[in-house]
Short mmCIF file of C-alpha atoms in Angstrom, two decimals:
data_model
loop_
_atom_site.label_atom_id
_atom_site.label_comp_id
_atom_site.label_asym_id
_atom_site.label_seq_id
_atom_site.Cartn_x
_atom_site.Cartn_y
_atom_site.Cartn_z
CA UNK D 181 -24.62 27.54 -4.20
CA UNK D 182 -25.34 25.85 -7.52
CA UNK D 183 -26.10 27.43 -10.89
CA UNK D 184 -27.50 24.25 -12.43
CA UNK D 185 -31.12 25.45 -12.24
CA UNK D 186 -30.12 28.80 -13.73
CA UNK D 187 -28.42 26.94 -16.58
CA UNK D 188 -31.62 25.08 -17.43
CA UNK D 189 -33.62 28.30 -17.20
CA UNK D 190 -31.17 29.98 -19.58
CA UNK D 191 -31.65 27.07 -22.01
CA UNK D 192 -35.41 27.58 -21.90
CA UNK D 193 -34.91 31.30 -22.49
CA UNK D 194 -32.79 30.44 -25.55
CA UNK D 195 -34.98 27.69 -26.99
CA UNK D 196 -38.40 29.37 -26.62
CA UNK D 197 -37.88 32.18 -29.17
CA UNK D 198 -35.65 29.94 -31.35
CA UNK D 199 -38.40 27.36 -31.82
CA UNK D 200 -40.99 30.06 -32.46
CA UNK D 201 -38.63 31.59 -35.01
CA UNK D 202 -39.26 28.59 -37.27
CA UNK D 203 -42.99 29.41 -37.18
CA UNK D 204 -43.15 33.19 -37.66
CA UNK D 205 -46.85 33.17 -38.52
CA UNK D 206 -47.89 31.46 -35.30
CA UNK D 207 -48.21 34.79 -33.48
CA UNK D 208 -47.34 33.13 -30.15
CA UNK D 209 -45.29 35.40 -27.85
CA UNK D 210 -42.15 33.71 -26.56
CA UNK D 211 -43.10 34.68 -23.00
CA UNK D 212 -46.06 32.28 -23.20
CA UNK D 213 -43.79 29.39 -24.20
CA UNK D 214 -41.31 30.35 -21.47
CA UNK D 215 -43.93 30.29 -18.70
CA UNK D 216 -45.43 27.05 -20.05
CA UNK D 217 -41.98 25.42 -20.12
CA UNK D 218 -41.46 26.49 -16.52
CA UNK D 219 -44.75 24.87 -15.51
CA UNK D 220 -43.93 21.61 -17.34
CA UNK D 221 -40.35 21.29 -16.10
CA UNK D 222 -40.92 22.68 -12.61
CA UNK D 223 -42.23 21.23 -9.34
CA UNK D 224 -45.79 21.04 -10.67
CA UNK D 225 -44.65 19.01 -13.69
CA UNK D 226 -41.58 16.88 -14.31
CA UNK D 227 -39.69 18.27 -11.29
CA UNK D 228 -36.50 18.80 -13.29
CA UNK D 229 -35.94 22.40 -12.18
CA UNK D 230 -36.52 24.02 -8.80
CA UNK D 231 -36.40 27.63 -7.65
CA UNK D 232 -33.25 28.25 -5.61
CA UNK D 233 -31.45 31.37 -4.36
CA UNK D 234 -29.77 32.38 -7.65
CA UNK D 235 -33.08 32.10 -9.50
CA UNK D 236 -34.96 34.05 -6.83
CA UNK D 237 -32.48 36.94 -6.94
CA UNK D 238 -32.28 37.10 -10.73
CA UNK D 239 -36.06 36.78 -11.06
CA UNK D 240 -36.48 39.77 -8.74
CA UNK D 241 -34.02 41.76 -10.86
CA UNK D 242 -35.88 40.59 -13.96
CA UNK D 243 -39.16 41.90 -12.57
CA UNK D 244 -37.51 45.24 -11.79
CA UNK D 245 -36.06 45.47 -15.30
CA UNK D 246 -39.40 44.49 -16.86
CA UNK D 247 -41.19 47.34 -15.09
CA UNK D 248 -38.28 49.69 -15.83
CA UNK D 249 -38.55 48.96 -19.56
CA UNK D 250 -42.34 49.33 -19.38
CA UNK D 251 -41.92 52.78 -17.83
CA UNK D 252 -39.39 53.61 -20.53
CA UNK D 253 -42.08 52.97 -23.18
CA UNK D 254 -44.36 55.71 -21.82
CA UNK D 255 -44.29 58.88 -23.89
CA UNK D 256 -45.44 61.57 -21.46
CA UNK D 257 -45.35 64.26 -24.17
CA UNK D 258 -48.34 62.68 -25.92
CA UNK D 259 -50.45 62.50 -22.76
CA UNK D 260 -52.31 65.80 -23.01
CA UNK D 261 -55.41 67.54 -24.28
CA UNK D 262 -58.41 65.65 -25.61
CA UNK D 263 -56.45 62.39 -25.83
CA UNK D 264 -55.58 62.48 -22.13
CA UNK D 265 -59.17 63.31 -21.14
CA UNK D 266 -60.56 60.46 -23.25
CA UNK D 267 -58.01 57.99 -21.89
CA UNK D 268 -58.64 58.98 -18.26
CA UNK D 269 -62.40 58.64 -18.80
CA UNK D 270 -61.82 55.19 -20.28
CA UNK D 271 -59.61 54.15 -17.37
CA UNK D 272 -62.21 55.37 -14.89
CA UNK D 273 -64.80 53.18 -16.62
CA UNK D 274 -62.31 50.29 -16.57
CA UNK D 275 -61.90 50.65 -12.80
CA UNK D 276 -65.67 50.67 -12.27
CA UNK D 277 -66.13 47.54 -14.39
CA UNK D 278 -63.16 45.88 -12.65
CA UNK D 279 -64.68 46.48 -9.22
CA UNK D 280 -68.02 45.09 -10.41
CA UNK D 281 -66.25 42.01 -11.77
CA UNK D 282 -64.39 41.58 -8.48
CA UNK D 283 -67.65 41.77 -6.52
CA UNK D 284 -69.26 39.25 -8.88
CA UNK D 285 -66.46 36.73 -8.46
CA UNK D 286 -66.52 37.36 -4.71
CA UNK D 287 -70.24 36.55 -4.67
CA UNK D 288 -69.40 33.29 -6.45
CA UNK D 289 -66.85 32.63 -3.68
CA UNK D 290 -64.03 32.47 -6.23
CA UNK D 291 -61.81 35.12 -4.67
CA UNK D 292 -60.86 36.28 -1.19
CA UNK D 293 -60.10 39.88 -2.16
CA UNK D 294 -62.37 41.40 -4.82
CA UNK D 295 -60.29 44.60 -4.71
CA UNK D 296 -57.06 42.76 -5.61
CA UNK D 297 -58.86 41.06 -8.49
CA UNK D 298 -60.24 44.42 -9.64
CA UNK D 299 -56.75 45.98 -9.71
CA UNK D 300 -55.38 42.93 -11.54
CA UNK D 301 -58.10 43.00 -14.20
CA UNK D 302 -57.65 46.74 -14.79
CA UNK D 303 -54.02 46.44 -15.93
CA UNK D 304 -52.79 46.40 -19.52
CA UNK D 305 -49.40 45.22 -20.76
CA UNK D 306 -47.81 48.15 -22.59
CA UNK D 307 -44.73 46.07 -23.43
CA UNK D 308 -46.86 43.53 -25.31
CA UNK D 309 -49.04 46.11 -27.06
CA UNK D 310 -46.23 48.28 -28.48
CA UNK D 311 -44.67 45.63 -30.78
CA UNK D 312 -48.10 44.60 -32.11
CA UNK D 313 -48.97 48.16 -33.11
CA UNK D 314 -45.49 48.78 -34.48
CA UNK D 315 -45.60 45.66 -36.66
CA UNK D 316 -49.03 46.70 -37.95
CA UNK D 317 -47.79 50.22 -38.75
CA UNK D 318 -50.44 51.67 -36.44
CA UNK D 319 -48.25 53.02 -33.63
CA UNK D 320 -48.46 56.58 -34.99
CA UNK D 321 -52.06 56.34 -36.23
CA UNK D 322 -55.23 57.47 -34.49
CA UNK D 323 -55.99 54.00 -33.13
CA UNK D 324 -52.42 53.34 -32.05
CA UNK D 325 -52.06 56.63 -30.19
CA UNK D 326 -55.25 55.95 -28.22
CA UNK D 327 -54.28 52.40 -27.38
CA UNK D 328 -50.75 53.34 -26.31
CA UNK D 329 -52.04 56.19 -24.16
CA UNK D 330 -54.69 53.96 -22.57
CA UNK D 331 -52.18 51.16 -21.97
CA UNK D 332 -49.73 53.64 -20.40
CA UNK D 333 -52.34 54.95 -17.98
CA UNK D 334 -53.62 51.44 -17.16
CA UNK D 335 -50.13 50.08 -16.51
CA UNK D 336 -49.12 53.04 -14.36
CA UNK D 337 -52.45 52.88 -12.50
CA UNK D 338 -52.10 49.14 -11.91
CA UNK D 339 -48.56 49.47 -10.55
CA UNK D 340 -49.56 52.40 -8.34
CA UNK D 341 -52.68 50.70 -6.94
CA UNK D 342 -50.88 47.43 -6.29
CA UNK D 343 -48.13 49.25 -4.41
CA UNK D 344 -50.54 51.46 -2.48
CA UNK D 345 -53.19 48.90 -1.53
CA UNK D 346 -51.30 45.61 -1.38
CA UNK D 347 -47.72 46.38 -0.44
CA UNK D 348 -45.99 43.45 1.25
CA UNK D 349 -44.11 45.91 3.49
CA UNK D 350 -47.10 46.42 5.77
CA UNK D 351 -48.49 49.64 7.23
CA UNK D 352 -51.92 51.21 6.91
CA UNK D 353 -53.23 52.75 3.69
CA UNK D 354 -53.02 56.21 5.25
CA UNK D 355 -49.35 55.70 6.08
CA UNK D 356 -48.70 54.45 2.55
CA UNK D 357 -50.39 57.52 1.04
CA UNK D 358 -48.15 59.80 3.09
CA UNK D 359 -45.11 57.76 2.08
CA UNK D 360 -46.24 57.85 -1.53
CA UNK D 361 -46.45 61.66 -1.47
CA UNK D 362 -42.96 61.92 0.01
CA UNK D 363 -41.68 59.35 -2.48
CA UNK D 364 -43.22 61.34 -5.37
CA UNK D 365 -41.55 64.53 -4.11
CA UNK D 366 -38.16 62.79 -3.97
CA UNK D 367 -38.70 61.32 -7.42
CA UNK D 368 -39.50 64.79 -8.78
CA UNK D 369 -36.38 66.20 -7.14
CA UNK D 370 -34.20 63.43 -8.59
CA UNK D 371 -35.80 63.93 -12.00
CA UNK D 372 -35.02 67.66 -11.94
CA UNK D 373 -31.47 66.98 -10.78
CA UNK D 374 -30.89 64.40 -13.53
CA UNK D 375 -32.38 66.77 -16.13
CA UNK D 376 -30.12 69.64 -15.03
CA UNK D 377 -27.10 67.34 -15.00
CA UNK D 378 -27.94 66.23 -18.53
CA UNK D 379 -27.72 69.84 -19.74
CA UNK D 380 -24.15 70.21 -18.49
CA UNK D 381 -21.84 70.56 -21.50
CA UNK D 382 -18.90 69.08 -19.61
CA UNK D 383 -20.83 66.07 -18.30
CA UNK D 384 -22.45 65.59 -21.71
CA UNK D 385 -19.01 65.43 -23.30
CA UNK D 386 -17.90 62.76 -20.83
CA UNK D 387 -21.06 60.74 -21.48
CA UNK D 388 -20.64 60.88 -25.24
CA UNK D 389 -16.98 59.89 -24.97
CA UNK D 390 -17.58 56.90 -22.68
CA UNK D 391 -21.08 55.74 -23.69
CA UNK D 392 -19.87 53.20 -26.28
CA UNK D 393 -16.67 52.11 -24.56
CA UNK D 394 -16.29 49.39 -21.94
CA UNK D 395 -17.38 52.01 -19.38
CA UNK D 396 -20.94 52.03 -20.88
CA UNK D 397 -21.56 55.12 -18.77
CA UNK D 398 -25.18 55.74 -19.79
CA UNK D 399 -26.17 52.14 -19.10
CA UNK D 400 -24.47 52.21 -15.70
CA UNK D 401 -26.26 55.46 -14.83
CA UNK D 402 -29.65 53.98 -15.82
CA UNK D 403 -29.03 50.82 -13.78
CA UNK D 404 -27.94 52.88 -10.76
CA UNK D 405 -31.11 54.97 -11.05
CA UNK D 406 -33.23 51.81 -11.32
CA UNK D 407 -31.69 50.14 -8.26
CA UNK D 408 -31.77 53.42 -6.34
CA UNK D 409 -35.50 53.91 -6.91
CA UNK D 410 -36.20 50.27 -6.02
CA UNK D 411 -34.36 50.74 -2.71
CA UNK D 412 -36.15 54.07 -2.15
CA UNK D 413 -39.55 52.47 -2.71
CA UNK D 414 -38.67 49.69 -0.26
CA UNK D 415 -37.57 52.18 2.40
CA UNK D 416 -40.88 54.01 2.07
CA UNK D 417 -42.90 50.81 2.48
CA UNK D 418 -43.97 50.67 -1.19
CA UNK D 419 -43.65 47.84 -3.70
CA UNK D 420 -40.35 47.60 -5.56
CA UNK D 421 -42.26 47.49 -8.85
CA UNK D 422 -43.31 51.11 -8.33
CA UNK D 423 -39.71 52.25 -7.92
CA UNK D 424 -38.61 50.33 -11.02
CA UNK D 425 -41.50 51.65 -13.11
CA UNK D 426 -40.94 55.26 -12.06
CA UNK D 427 -37.22 54.94 -12.83
CA UNK D 428 -38.13 53.95 -16.38
CA UNK D 429 -40.51 56.90 -16.72
CA UNK D 430 -37.83 59.32 -15.46
CA UNK D 431 -35.25 57.99 -17.92
CA UNK D 432 -37.81 58.22 -20.73
CA UNK D 433 -38.61 61.86 -19.89
CA UNK D 434 -35.01 63.01 -19.42
CA UNK D 435 -33.65 61.02 -22.35
CA UNK D 436 -36.28 61.84 -24.99
CA UNK D 437 -33.65 62.98 -27.51
CA UNK D 438 -31.50 59.97 -28.45
CA UNK D 439 -29.75 61.42 -31.51
CA UNK D 440 -26.35 61.43 -29.80
CA UNK D 441 -26.75 57.92 -28.37
CA UNK D 442 -29.06 55.85 -30.63
CA UNK D 443 -27.95 52.50 -29.18
CA UNK D 444 -28.61 53.33 -25.52
CA UNK D 445 -32.12 51.89 -25.26
CA UNK D 446 -31.16 48.86 -27.34
CA UNK D 447 -28.47 48.10 -24.75
CA UNK D 448 -30.96 48.35 -21.88
CA UNK D 449 -33.37 46.06 -23.73
CA UNK D 450 -30.52 43.60 -24.33
CA UNK D 451 -29.86 43.39 -20.58
CA UNK D 452 -33.54 43.07 -19.78
CA UNK D 453 -35.08 41.00 -22.56
CA UNK D 454 -31.84 39.15 -23.31
CA UNK D 455 -31.22 37.90 -19.77
CA UNK D 456 -33.13 39.10 -16.72
CA UNK D 457 -36.75 39.33 -17.91
CA UNK D 458 -36.89 35.73 -19.27
CA UNK D 459 -35.59 34.48 -15.92
CA UNK D 460 -38.51 36.23 -14.20
CA UNK D 461 -41.14 34.73 -16.48
CA UNK D 462 -39.69 31.21 -16.45
CA UNK D 463 -39.34 31.33 -12.66
CA UNK D 464 -42.97 32.45 -12.44
CA UNK D 465 -43.87 29.35 -14.46
CA UNK D 466 -41.82 27.18 -12.11
CA UNK D 467 -43.79 28.55 -9.15
CA UNK D 468 -47.17 28.18 -10.86
CA UNK D 469 -49.18 25.19 -9.61
CA UNK D 470 -51.73 24.11 -12.22
CA UNK D 471 -52.55 20.82 -10.52
CA UNK D 472 -55.52 22.35 -8.71
CA UNK D 473 -56.93 23.64 -12.00
CA UNK D 474 -56.49 20.35 -13.82
CA UNK D 475 -57.90 18.33 -10.93
CA UNK D 476 -61.18 20.28 -10.81
CA UNK D 477 -63.34 21.06 -13.87
CA UNK D 478 -65.10 23.83 -11.93
CA UNK D 479 -61.76 25.44 -11.13
CA UNK D 480 -60.70 25.12 -14.78
CA UNK D 481 -63.78 27.14 -15.78
CA UNK D 482 -62.31 30.13 -13.97
CA UNK D 483 -59.73 30.61 -16.73
CA UNK D 484 -62.26 31.51 -19.49
CA UNK D 485 -64.31 33.45 -16.94
CA UNK D 486 -61.34 35.65 -16.01
CA UNK D 487 -60.46 35.99 -19.71
CA UNK D 488 -63.99 37.19 -20.48
CA UNK D 489 -63.76 39.63 -17.57
CA UNK D 490 -60.53 41.05 -19.02
CA UNK D 491 -62.22 41.53 -22.38
CA UNK D 492 -65.29 43.26 -20.94
CA UNK D 493 -63.33 45.45 -18.54
CA UNK D 494 -61.11 46.81 -21.34
CA UNK D 495 -63.38 46.32 -24.35
CA UNK D 496 -66.33 48.40 -23.17
CA UNK D 497 -64.25 51.58 -22.58
CA UNK D 498 -62.86 51.22 -26.11
CA UNK D 499 -66.34 52.12 -27.35
CA UNK D 500 -65.35 55.72 -26.57
CA UNK D 501 -63.12 55.60 -29.67
CA UNK D 502 -65.88 54.71 -32.15
CA UNK D 503 -66.54 58.27 -33.32
CA UNK D 504 -62.83 58.93 -33.85
CA UNK D 505 -61.59 55.70 -35.46
CA UNK D 506 -64.65 53.61 -36.37
CA UNK D 507 -66.21 50.45 -35.00
CA UNK D 508 -63.70 47.90 -36.30
CA UNK D 509 -60.65 49.81 -35.07
CA UNK D 510 -62.36 50.37 -31.70
CA UNK D 511 -62.90 46.61 -31.30
CA UNK D 512 -59.22 46.08 -32.15
CA UNK D 513 -58.28 48.70 -29.54
CA UNK D 514 -60.40 46.91 -26.92
CA UNK D 515 -58.67 43.61 -27.70
CA UNK D 516 -55.23 45.16 -27.38
CA UNK D 517 -56.11 46.91 -24.13
CA UNK D 518 -57.32 43.56 -22.76
CA UNK D 519 -53.90 42.01 -23.43
CA UNK D 520 -52.26 41.65 -20.04
CA UNK D 521 -49.73 39.31 -18.48
CA UNK D 522 -46.75 40.78 -16.56
CA UNK D 523 -48.80 42.66 -13.96
CA UNK D 524 -51.16 39.69 -13.63
CA UNK D 525 -48.17 37.49 -12.75
CA UNK D 526 -46.95 40.06 -10.21
CA UNK D 527 -50.40 40.52 -8.66
CA UNK D 528 -50.90 36.75 -8.46
CA UNK D 529 -47.63 36.34 -6.58
CA UNK D 530 -48.53 39.18 -4.18
CA UNK D 531 -51.99 37.69 -3.64
CA UNK D 532 -50.62 34.24 -2.80
CA UNK D 533 -47.97 35.65 -0.43
CA UNK D 534 -50.58 37.74 1.43
CA UNK D 535 -53.15 34.89 1.38
CA UNK D 536 -55.54 37.04 -0.65
CA UNK D 537 -55.56 34.61 -3.58
CA UNK D 538 -55.59 30.83 -3.46
CA UNK D 539 -52.95 29.10 -5.62
CA UNK D 540 -55.77 27.81 -7.85
CA UNK D 541 -57.16 31.30 -8.50
CA UNK D 542 -53.65 32.65 -9.04
CA UNK D 543 -53.02 29.94 -11.63
CA UNK D 544 -56.37 30.67 -13.29
CA UNK D 545 -55.57 34.38 -13.51
CA UNK D 546 -52.15 33.73 -15.04
CA UNK D 547 -53.76 31.24 -17.41
CA UNK D 548 -56.24 33.90 -18.51
CA UNK D 549 -53.34 36.32 -19.02
CA UNK D 550 -51.51 33.77 -21.15
CA UNK D 551 -54.60 33.24 -23.30
CA UNK D 552 -55.05 37.00 -23.68
CA UNK D 553 -51.55 37.29 -25.17
CA UNK D 554 -52.28 34.41 -27.52
CA UNK D 555 -55.74 35.42 -28.74
CA UNK D 556 -56.31 39.16 -28.46
CA UNK D 557 -53.29 40.62 -30.33
CA UNK D 558 -53.77 38.22 -33.28
CA UNK D 559 -57.47 39.10 -33.51
CA UNK D 560 -56.70 42.82 -33.21
CA UNK D 561 -54.10 42.62 -35.99
CA UNK D 562 -56.62 40.93 -38.28
CA UNK D 563 -59.14 43.71 -37.64
CA UNK D 564 -56.55 46.46 -38.15
CA UNK D 565 -55.45 44.96 -41.45
CA UNK D 566 -59.05 44.89 -42.70
CA UNK D 567 -59.68 48.47 -41.64
#
């Protein structure tokens, strides 16, 4: 076993944000540079790096941590009342438009599974939207609250639908629904048990005493919960991404008061964004074959077509916000909701493995996701600043 490929991947993970740091106004997310570097240096490009066993294992852990951190971002306490009803109505409209887009691309003979494309288009990247709104000072405003709630629902819905409809573990949809219900019951039971344990004065004292020592007890507990839910999801024939995402949601609900441990989440983000998550994105770039896109102009046209579909699918439901926040802010909200990449990468990999997506279409979808992270947040920030 060699770690040479992992070394080169770690260099890319280091250099991508460092180079962008010299151009702070570029607005380019480092994840875009990381995936692009993987494409250029991988088998589809210069063939300097290949995906071996260490990279495969760490990339899988990186995907789990990425979904875990995404679930951690969800604030369940805000998801209620009129805001929840408006967001659910918007997500329902998003699903309808996604299905229509999938049927349209199926009629054009661009996709093999219009349903997989519909689920992919319906997703939003909460992890990319949060920093944009925070930097703009809009995270607590009327527009920010709506966008964060909509992104939370869309990300959870995308993970759930991917796991339910396209699990690589096999089984019929009916069997998966039954397994999902049992899985949800077990998750609820674990959540209650963790919540009750957190109220124990004696256990709380131990946690506070050891949380910032080499024991890092809170971090170890979170990692154990993450891996446990991933294994549980696998055993029930569901996608591992669902287990990882739910683990993040549970930790976010139980650990909503961080006054006694303010550095806990920063430590989790350091593990994820500092090491494992970049490995996942760079490895995804290494496995992305753009030669089919470059070789065919008609195939290359699919990238802007998928990008336009993302914008329509998420932009039209944002019109529901016009009365509350105004036209300009609603357009910005639609742009932010159309920003999607992590779940697109995951869905593309699942589609290729199950022969539901050709490598060319998978590359086009990921390319559209990359462009959405480059274009939409910058345009949304400009609109929010003007409003």
